[in-house]
Amino acid sequence: MEKSGSDIIRKFLEAGIELSVENAGLMDEMIVFLQAYCQKVNLTAIRDREGIIEKHLIDSVLPLTFMDLPGDSLCLDIGTGAGFPAVPMMILRRDLEFTLLDAQRKRTDYLTQLVDRLGLKAEIIHGRAEELGRQPRYKHRYDMVTARAVADPVTLLGYAGPLLKKGGVFIAMRGSRDEMNDEVKRGVFKHGFKLLKEIRYNIPSGDGRRLIVFLKQ
Ligand code: SAM
């Protein structure tokens, strides 16, 4: 029987990410808690350990390896679901201050328990991104906004625009399909962004990914 978390360390290393024993332990706890919770509440279709490691945990943190995110950045994850990509990012970068936002109560209830179990700190909000951006407390507050598997790029740019500071970045975590069509290019301009970079890579399972980074102007 493998020592708890050693399979996680190995898989992360295959993806080029070195994980401490402590952080592997937290990732392991996250998997065990997610699997147990999903027996009662449907939070994700990916429930096998290997799938969670590759398609949730590693997929969530790979964007950090392509970016030079300053310490103590204020970050918001729109439509975080069961905490992806935010919670694995928080485990790797304890200095980041995350807000976890989701429109579904069952997900924010889960996140409250998860964050507490892992001994992490985050603001957890049950609500919609388009409404949060209208509240003075959250308007132009964030250095980085992330979103994985939430909506189309133009809708997401509309959500992220009011929430980001000038000079902040919106990180769209997408599948392998090229989505930078004319409609998206118009959306970039309309919502006050500039396309900073687009990075193509594969996660260990071989699935293709695109990371599109937009700069708020
Ligand atoms: N980001 C997670 C992931 O990659 O596993 C969850 C993806 S899940 C397919 C989409 C999530 O976005 C759902 O939990 C849904 O409640 C949330 N969502 C969709 N539209 C939203 C909005 N306008 N504001 C906040 N959350 C939203």
PDB file of C-alpha atoms and ligand atoms in Angstrom:
ATOM      1  CA  MET A   1       0.000   0.000   0.000  1.00  0.00           C
ATOM      2  CA  GLU A   2       1.367   3.404  -1.026  1.00  0.00           C
ATOM      3  CA  LYS A   3       2.038   6.043   1.623  1.00  0.00           C
ATOM      4  CA  SER A   4      -0.846   8.533   1.500  1.00  0.00           C
ATOM      5  CA  GLY A   5       0.018  11.277  -0.967  1.00  0.00           C
ATOM      6  CA  SER A   6       3.058   9.631  -2.571  1.00  0.00           C
ATOM      7  CA  ASP A   7       1.086   8.922  -5.761  1.00  0.00           C
ATOM      8  CA  ILE A   8       0.155  12.634  -5.821  1.00  0.00           C
ATOM      9  CA  ILE A   9       3.810  13.687  -5.462  1.00  0.00           C
ATOM     10  CA  ARG A  10       4.769  11.340  -8.326  1.00  0.00           C
ATOM     11  CA  LYS A  11       2.004  12.538 -10.663  1.00  0.00           C
ATOM     12  CA  PHE A  12       2.770  16.208  -9.957  1.00  0.00           C
ATOM     13  CA  LEU A  13       6.464  15.569 -10.684  1.00  0.00           C
ATOM     14  CA  GLU A  14       5.508  14.021 -14.042  1.00  0.00           C
ATOM     15  CA  ALA A  15       3.765  17.345 -14.751  1.00  0.00           C
ATOM     16  CA  GLY A  16       6.916  19.252 -13.719  1.00  0.00           C
ATOM     17  CA  ILE A  17       5.647  20.427 -10.332  1.00  0.00           C
ATOM     18  CA  GLU A  18       7.485  19.653  -7.111  1.00  0.00           C
ATOM     19  CA  LEU A  19       5.103  19.127  -4.210  1.00  0.00           C
ATOM     20  CA  SER A  20       6.100  19.072  -0.544  1.00  0.00           C
ATOM     21  CA  VAL A  21       4.929  16.182   1.650  1.00  0.00           C
ATOM     22  CA  GLU A  22       2.749  18.644   3.585  1.00  0.00           C
ATOM     23  CA  ASN A  23       1.052  19.951   0.431  1.00  0.00           C
ATOM     24  CA  ALA A  24       0.590  16.410  -0.913  1.00  0.00           C
ATOM     25  CA  GLY A  25      -1.133  15.601   2.388  1.00  0.00           C
ATOM     26  CA  LEU A  26      -3.536  18.520   1.873  1.00  0.00           C
ATOM     27  CA  MET A  27      -4.246  17.447  -1.716  1.00  0.00           C
ATOM     28  CA  ASP A  28      -4.860  13.906  -0.425  1.00  0.00           C
ATOM     29  CA  GLU A  29      -7.297  15.219   2.191  1.00  0.00           C
ATOM     30  CA  MET A  30      -9.062  17.186  -0.528  1.00  0.00           C
ATOM     31  CA  ILE A  31      -9.535  14.031  -2.643  1.00  0.00           C
ATOM     32  CA  VAL A  32     -10.807  11.938   0.274  1.00  0.00           C
ATOM     33  CA  PHE A  33     -13.250  14.661   1.384  1.00  0.00           C
ATOM     34  CA  LEU A  34     -14.505  15.276  -2.171  1.00  0.00           C
ATOM     35  CA  GLN A  35     -15.098  11.558  -2.774  1.00  0.00           C
ATOM     36  CA  ALA A  36     -16.958  11.149   0.525  1.00  0.00           C
ATOM     37  CA  TYR A  37     -19.086  14.286  -0.041  1.00  0.00           C
ATOM     38  CA  CYS A  38     -19.992  13.189  -3.573  1.00  0.00           C
ATOM     39  CA  GLN A  39     -21.677  10.087  -2.097  1.00  0.00           C
ATOM     40  CA  LYS A  40     -24.404  12.457  -0.870  1.00  0.00           C
ATOM     41  CA  VAL A  41     -24.128  15.537  -3.088  1.00  0.00           C
ATOM     42  CA  ASN A  42     -23.184  15.667  -6.759  1.00  0.00           C
ATOM     43  CA  LEU A  43     -20.294  18.120  -7.060  1.00  0.00           C
ATOM     44  CA  THR A  44     -18.242  16.709  -9.934  1.00  0.00           C
ATOM     45  CA  ALA A  45     -18.427  13.935 -12.517  1.00  0.00           C
ATOM     46  CA  ILE A  46     -14.730  13.115 -12.011  1.00  0.00           C
ATOM     47  CA  ARG A  47     -14.552  11.016  -8.843  1.00  0.00           C
ATOM     48  CA  ASP A  48     -11.810   8.424  -9.287  1.00  0.00           C
ATOM     49  CA  ARG A  49      -8.552   9.255  -7.522  1.00  0.00           C
ATOM     50  CA  GLU A  50      -6.388   9.322 -10.662  1.00  0.00           C
ATOM     51  CA  GLY A  51      -8.929  11.485 -12.506  1.00  0.00           C
ATOM     52  CA  ILE A  52      -9.141  13.944  -9.603  1.00  0.00           C
ATOM     53  CA  ILE A  53      -5.324  14.204  -9.417  1.00  0.00           C
ATOM     54  CA  GLU A  54      -4.861  14.806 -13.155  1.00  0.00           C
ATOM     55  CA  LYS A  55      -8.033  16.597 -14.249  1.00  0.00           C
ATOM     56  CA  HIS A  56      -8.730  18.670 -11.162  1.00  0.00           C
ATOM     57  CA  LEU A  57      -5.595  19.109  -9.033  1.00  0.00           C
ATOM     58  CA  ILE A  58      -2.802  19.266 -11.642  1.00  0.00           C
ATOM     59  CA  ASP A  59      -5.016  21.047 -14.170  1.00  0.00           C
ATOM     60  CA  SER A  60      -5.780  23.677 -11.517  1.00  0.00           C
ATOM     61  CA  VAL A  61      -2.181  24.498 -10.634  1.00  0.00           C
ATOM     62  CA  LEU A  62      -0.461  24.284 -14.046  1.00  0.00           C
ATOM     63  CA  PRO A  63      -1.425  27.918 -14.881  1.00  0.00           C
ATOM     64  CA  LEU A  64       0.721  29.097 -11.938  1.00  0.00           C
ATOM     65  CA  THR A  65       3.800  27.647 -13.671  1.00  0.00           C
ATOM     66  CA  PHE A  66       3.242  29.940 -16.694  1.00  0.00           C
ATOM     67  CA  MET A  67       2.778  33.149 -14.719  1.00  0.00           C
ATOM     68  CA  ASP A  68       4.761  35.388 -12.459  1.00  0.00           C
ATOM     69  CA  LEU A  69       2.032  36.294  -9.988  1.00  0.00           C
ATOM     70  CA  PRO A  70       3.209  38.782  -7.327  1.00  0.00           C
ATOM     71  CA  GLY A  71       3.034  37.753  -3.657  1.00  0.00           C
ATOM     72  CA  ASP A  72      -0.130  38.586  -1.693  1.00  0.00           C
ATOM     73  CA  SER A  73      -2.197  39.105  -4.853  1.00  0.00           C
ATOM     74  CA  LEU A  74      -5.963  39.353  -4.343  1.00  0.00           C
ATOM     75  CA  CYS A  75      -7.601  36.649  -6.444  1.00  0.00           C
ATOM     76  CA  LEU A  76     -11.165  35.675  -7.317  1.00  0.00           C
ATOM     77  CA  ASP A  77     -12.276  32.354  -8.799  1.00  0.00           C
ATOM     78  CA  ILE A  78     -15.600  32.735 -10.655  1.00  0.00           C
ATOM     79  CA  GLY A  79     -17.802  29.617 -10.648  1.00  0.00           C
ATOM     80  CA  THR A  80     -15.305  27.715  -8.547  1.00  0.00           C
ATOM     81  CA  GLY A  81     -17.598  24.667  -8.164  1.00  0.00           C
ATOM     82  CA  ALA A  82     -15.836  22.185  -5.888  1.00  0.00           C
ATOM     83  CA  GLY A  83     -12.908  24.629  -5.584  1.00  0.00           C
ATOM     84  CA  PHE A  84     -11.162  24.397  -8.959  1.00  0.00           C
ATOM     85  CA  PRO A  85      -8.778  25.944  -9.757  1.00  0.00           C
ATOM     86  CA  ALA A  86      -8.746  28.066  -6.562  1.00  0.00           C
ATOM     87  CA  VAL A  87      -8.158  25.571  -3.738  1.00  0.00           C
ATOM     88  CA  PRO A  88      -5.177  23.691  -5.281  1.00  0.00           C
ATOM     89  CA  MET A  89      -3.696  27.113  -6.198  1.00  0.00           C
ATOM     90  CA  MET A  90      -4.153  28.239  -2.570  1.00  0.00           C
ATOM     91  CA  ILE A  91      -2.349  25.112  -1.335  1.00  0.00           C
ATOM     92  CA  LEU A  92       0.664  25.868  -3.542  1.00  0.00           C
ATOM     93  CA  ARG A  93       0.630  29.635  -3.000  1.00  0.00           C
ATOM     94  CA  ARG A  94      -0.402  30.366   0.618  1.00  0.00           C
ATOM     95  CA  ASP A  95       0.338  34.052   0.087  1.00  0.00           C
ATOM     96  CA  LEU A  96      -2.540  34.504  -2.374  1.00  0.00           C
ATOM     97  CA  GLU A  97      -5.784  35.833  -0.903  1.00  0.00           C
ATOM     98  CA  PHE A  98      -8.651  34.094  -2.645  1.00  0.00           C
ATOM     99  CA  THR A  99     -12.368  34.787  -2.919  1.00  0.00           C
ATOM    100  CA  LEU A 100     -14.302  31.674  -3.989  1.00  0.00           C
ATOM    101  CA  LEU A 101     -17.534  32.529  -5.802  1.00  0.00           C
ATOM    102  CA  ASP A 102     -20.276  30.177  -6.888  1.00  0.00           C
ATOM    103  CA  ALA A 103     -23.946  30.568  -7.747  1.00  0.00           C
ATOM    104  CA  GLN A 104     -24.914  27.248  -6.131  1.00  0.00           C
ATOM    105  CA  ARG A 105     -25.395  26.987  -2.370  1.00  0.00           C
ATOM    106  CA  LYS A 106     -24.525  23.271  -2.295  1.00  0.00           C
ATOM    107  CA  ARG A 107     -21.073  24.152  -3.646  1.00  0.00           C
ATOM    108  CA  THR A 108     -20.382  27.059  -1.267  1.00  0.00           C
ATOM    109  CA  ASP A 109     -21.536  24.912   1.685  1.00  0.00           C
ATOM    110  CA  TYR A 110     -19.035  22.254   0.614  1.00  0.00           C
ATOM    111  CA  LEU A 111     -16.276  24.843   0.170  1.00  0.00           C
ATOM    112  CA  THR A 112     -16.820  26.284   3.652  1.00  0.00           C
ATOM    113  CA  GLN A 113     -16.237  22.828   5.148  1.00  0.00           C
ATOM    114  CA  LEU A 114     -13.317  22.018   2.835  1.00  0.00           C
ATOM    115  CA  VAL A 115     -11.387  25.230   3.489  1.00  0.00           C
ATOM    116  CA  ASP A 116     -11.892  24.769   7.233  1.00  0.00           C
ATOM    117  CA  ARG A 117     -10.669  21.140   7.138  1.00  0.00           C
ATOM    118  CA  LEU A 118      -7.563  22.109   5.193  1.00  0.00           C
ATOM    119  CA  GLY A 119      -6.788  24.981   7.572  1.00  0.00           C
ATOM    120  CA  LEU A 120      -6.791  27.481   4.717  1.00  0.00           C
ATOM    121  CA  LYS A 121      -8.313  30.965   4.617  1.00  0.00           C
ATOM    122  CA  ALA A 122     -10.621  32.259   1.885  1.00  0.00           C
ATOM    123  CA  GLU A 123     -13.695  34.410   1.481  1.00  0.00           C
ATOM    124  CA  ILE A 124     -16.500  32.171   0.221  1.00  0.00           C
ATOM    125  CA  ILE A 125     -19.431  33.863  -1.508  1.00  0.00           C
ATOM    126  CA  HIS A 126     -22.697  32.370  -2.666  1.00  0.00           C
ATOM    127  CA  GLY A 127     -23.664  34.618  -5.550  1.00  0.00           C
ATOM    128  CA  ARG A 128     -23.334  35.523  -9.206  1.00  0.00           C
ATOM    129  CA  ALA A 129     -20.300  37.178 -10.782  1.00  0.00           C
ATOM    130  CA  GLU A 130     -22.397  39.734 -12.681  1.00  0.00           C
ATOM    131  CA  GLU A 131     -23.944  40.906  -9.387  1.00  0.00           C
ATOM    132  CA  LEU A 132     -20.687  40.928  -7.414  1.00  0.00           C
ATOM    133  CA  GLY A 133     -19.144  43.282  -9.967  1.00  0.00           C
ATOM    134  CA  ARG A 134     -21.839  45.865  -9.156  1.00  0.00           C
ATOM    135  CA  GLN A 135     -21.065  45.924  -5.429  1.00  0.00           C
ATOM    136  CA  PRO A 136     -18.682  48.763  -4.408  1.00  0.00           C
ATOM    137  CA  ARG A 137     -16.736  46.453  -2.052  1.00  0.00           C
ATOM    138  CA  TYR A 138     -15.766  44.119  -4.910  1.00  0.00           C
ATOM    139  CA  LYS A 139     -15.558  46.539  -7.823  1.00  0.00           C
ATOM    140  CA  HIS A 140     -11.991  46.868  -9.217  1.00  0.00           C
ATOM    141  CA  ARG A 141     -10.662  44.931  -6.230  1.00  0.00           C
ATOM    142  CA  TYR A 142      -8.761  41.974  -7.704  1.00  0.00           C
ATOM    143  CA  ASP A 143      -5.285  41.438  -9.161  1.00  0.00           C
ATOM    144  CA  MET A 144      -6.277  38.136 -10.762  1.00  0.00           C
ATOM    145  CA  VAL A 145      -9.613  36.565 -11.738  1.00  0.00           C
ATOM    146  CA  THR A 146      -9.754  32.916 -12.831  1.00  0.00           C
ATOM    147  CA  ALA A 147     -12.533  30.846 -14.387  1.00  0.00           C
ATOM    148  CA  ARG A 148     -12.483  27.223 -15.513  1.00  0.00           C
ATOM    149  CA  ALA A 149     -15.443  25.628 -17.316  1.00  0.00           C
ATOM    150  CA  VAL A 150     -17.944  28.353 -16.407  1.00  0.00           C
ATOM    151  CA  ALA A 151     -19.123  30.217 -19.537  1.00  0.00           C
ATOM    152  CA  ASP A 152     -17.984  31.399 -22.974  1.00  0.00           C
ATOM    153  CA  PRO A 153     -14.993  33.802 -23.103  1.00  0.00           C
ATOM    154  CA  VAL A 154     -17.002  36.945 -23.952  1.00  0.00           C
ATOM    155  CA  THR A 155     -19.441  36.404 -21.055  1.00  0.00           C
ATOM    156  CA  LEU A 156     -16.508  35.812 -18.710  1.00  0.00           C
ATOM    157  CA  LEU A 157     -14.727  38.986 -19.864  1.00  0.00           C
ATOM    158  CA  GLY A 158     -17.955  40.854 -19.028  1.00  0.00           C
ATOM    159  CA  TYR A 159     -17.965  39.305 -15.535  1.00  0.00           C
ATOM    160  CA  ALA A 160     -14.245  39.846 -14.865  1.00  0.00           C
ATOM    161  CA  GLY A 161     -13.989  43.421 -16.197  1.00  0.00           C
ATOM    162  CA  PRO A 162     -15.689  45.259 -13.292  1.00  0.00           C
ATOM    163  CA  LEU A 163     -14.004  43.031 -10.680  1.00  0.00           C
ATOM    164  CA  LEU A 164     -10.397  43.599 -11.757  1.00  0.00           C
ATOM    165  CA  LYS A 165      -8.059  46.441 -10.903  1.00  0.00           C
ATOM    166  CA  LYS A 166      -6.418  48.278 -13.770  1.00  0.00           C
ATOM    167  CA  GLY A 167      -3.365  46.147 -14.632  1.00  0.00           C
ATOM    168  CA  GLY A 168      -5.016  42.987 -13.210  1.00  0.00           C
ATOM    169  CA  VAL A 169      -5.293  39.785 -15.234  1.00  0.00           C
ATOM    170  CA  PHE A 170      -8.154  37.526 -16.185  1.00  0.00           C
ATOM    171  CA  ILE A 171      -7.061  33.909 -16.656  1.00  0.00           C
ATOM    172  CA  ALA A 172      -9.432  31.884 -18.826  1.00  0.00           C
ATOM    173  CA  MET A 173      -8.713  28.158 -18.491  1.00  0.00           C
ATOM    174  CA  ARG A 174     -10.020  26.599 -21.671  1.00  0.00           C
ATOM    175  CA  GLY A 175      -9.971  23.319 -23.603  1.00  0.00           C
ATOM    176  CA  SER A 176      -7.812  22.837 -26.685  1.00  0.00           C
ATOM    177  CA  ARG A 177     -10.178  24.547 -29.175  1.00  0.00           C
ATOM    178  CA  ASP A 178      -9.053  27.857 -30.679  1.00  0.00           C
ATOM    179  CA  GLU A 179     -11.634  30.384 -29.488  1.00  0.00           C
ATOM    180  CA  MET A 180      -9.990  33.682 -30.407  1.00  0.00           C
ATOM    181  CA  ASN A 181     -12.539  34.459 -33.099  1.00  0.00           C
ATOM    182  CA  ASP A 182     -13.761  37.934 -34.129  1.00  0.00           C
ATOM    183  CA  GLU A 183     -16.525  37.936 -31.516  1.00  0.00           C
ATOM    184  CA  VAL A 184     -14.010  37.296 -28.710  1.00  0.00           C
ATOM    185  CA  LYS A 185     -11.642  39.938 -30.117  1.00  0.00           C
ATOM    186  CA  ARG A 186     -14.505  42.476 -30.067  1.00  0.00           C
ATOM    187  CA  GLY A 187     -15.352  41.375 -26.480  1.00  0.00           C
ATOM    188  CA  VAL A 188     -11.737  41.958 -25.407  1.00  0.00           C
ATOM    189  CA  PHE A 189     -11.946  45.558 -26.623  1.00  0.00           C
ATOM    190  CA  LYS A 190     -15.518  46.170 -25.388  1.00  0.00           C
ATOM    191  CA  HIS A 191     -14.760  45.063 -21.823  1.00  0.00           C
ATOM    192  CA  GLY A 192     -11.505  47.047 -21.589  1.00  0.00           C
ATOM    193  CA  PHE A 193      -8.958  44.239 -21.940  1.00  0.00           C
ATOM    194  CA  LYS A 194      -5.884  43.486 -24.002  1.00  0.00           C
ATOM    195  CA  LEU A 195      -4.885  39.935 -24.950  1.00  0.00           C
ATOM    196  CA  LEU A 196      -1.603  39.355 -23.101  1.00  0.00           C
ATOM    197  CA  LYS A 197      -0.773  35.749 -23.995  1.00  0.00           C
ATOM    198  CA  GLU A 198      -2.213  32.425 -25.012  1.00  0.00           C
ATOM    199  CA  ILE A 199      -0.411  29.270 -23.922  1.00  0.00           C
ATOM    200  CA  ARG A 200      -1.105  25.784 -25.240  1.00  0.00           C
ATOM    201  CA  TYR A 201      -0.133  22.734 -23.212  1.00  0.00           C
ATOM    202  CA  ASN A 202      -1.249  19.207 -22.274  1.00  0.00           C
ATOM    203  CA  ILE A 203      -2.175  17.838 -18.878  1.00  0.00           C
ATOM    204  CA  PRO A 204      -0.633  14.414 -17.993  1.00  0.00           C
ATOM    205  CA  SER A 205      -3.656  12.500 -19.363  1.00  0.00           C
ATOM    206  CA  GLY A 206      -2.750  13.995 -22.780  1.00  0.00           C
ATOM    207  CA  ASP A 207      -5.793  16.308 -22.989  1.00  0.00           C
ATOM    208  CA  GLY A 208      -5.007  19.671 -24.570  1.00  0.00           C
ATOM    209  CA  ARG A 209      -5.501  22.971 -22.747  1.00  0.00           C
ATOM    210  CA  ARG A 210      -5.336  26.661 -23.550  1.00  0.00           C
ATOM    211  CA  LEU A 211      -4.598  29.339 -21.016  1.00  0.00           C
ATOM    212  CA  ILE A 212      -5.673  32.751 -22.239  1.00  0.00           C
ATOM    213  CA  VAL A 213      -4.412  35.717 -20.228  1.00  0.00           C
ATOM    214  CA  PHE A 214      -6.167  39.078 -20.642  1.00  0.00           C
ATOM    215  CA  LEU A 215      -4.853  42.318 -19.158  1.00  0.00           C
ATOM    216  CA  LYS A 216      -7.352  44.838 -17.724  1.00  0.00           C
ATOM    217  CA  GLN A 217      -6.550  48.283 -19.027  1.00  0.00           C
TER     218      GLN A 217
HETATM  219  N1  SAM B   1     -14.675  25.823 -11.977  1.00  0.00           N
HETATM  220  C1  SAM B   1     -15.115  24.509 -11.524  1.00  0.00           C
HETATM  221  C2  SAM B   1     -14.345  23.422 -12.228  1.00  0.00           C
HETATM  222  O1  SAM B   1     -13.647  23.716 -13.192  1.00  0.00           O
HETATM  223  O2  SAM B   1     -14.442  22.254 -11.800  1.00  0.00           O
HETATM  224  C3  SAM B   1     -16.640  24.322 -11.684  1.00  0.00           C
HETATM  225  C4  SAM B   1     -17.127  24.273 -13.093  1.00  0.00           C
HETATM  226  S1  SAM B   1     -18.887  24.015 -13.160  1.00  0.00           S
HETATM  227  C5  SAM B   1     -19.030  23.307 -14.748  1.00  0.00           C
HETATM  228  C6  SAM B   1     -19.495  25.655 -13.370  1.00  0.00           C
HETATM  229  C7  SAM B   1     -19.775  26.374 -12.069  1.00  0.00           C
HETATM  230  O3  SAM B   1     -19.972  27.747 -12.338  1.00  0.00           O
HETATM  231  C8  SAM B   1     -21.033  25.883 -11.362  1.00  0.00           C
HETATM  232  O4  SAM B   1     -20.691  25.516 -10.050  1.00  0.00           O
HETATM  233  C9  SAM B   1     -21.983  27.078 -11.409  1.00  0.00           C
HETATM  234  O5  SAM B   1     -22.785  27.179 -10.251  1.00  0.00           O
HETATM  235  C10 SAM B   1     -21.014  28.241 -11.520  1.00  0.00           C
HETATM  236  N2  SAM B   1     -21.527  29.449 -12.206  1.00  0.00           N
HETATM  237  C11 SAM B   1     -22.063  29.521 -13.443  1.00  0.00           C
HETATM  238  N3  SAM B   1     -22.386  30.799 -13.749  1.00  0.00           N
HETATM  239  C12 SAM B   1     -22.018  31.559 -12.674  1.00  0.00           C
HETATM  240  C13 SAM B   1     -22.096  32.953 -12.378  1.00  0.00           C
HETATM  241  N4  SAM B   1     -22.597  33.822 -13.242  1.00  0.00           N
HETATM  242  N5  SAM B   1     -21.624  33.385 -11.179  1.00  0.00           N
HETATM  243  C14 SAM B   1     -21.123  32.502 -10.283  1.00  0.00           C
HETATM  244  N6  SAM B   1     -21.034  31.161 -10.510  1.00  0.00           N
HETATM  245  C15 SAM B   1     -21.468  30.695 -11.690  1.00  0.00           C
END
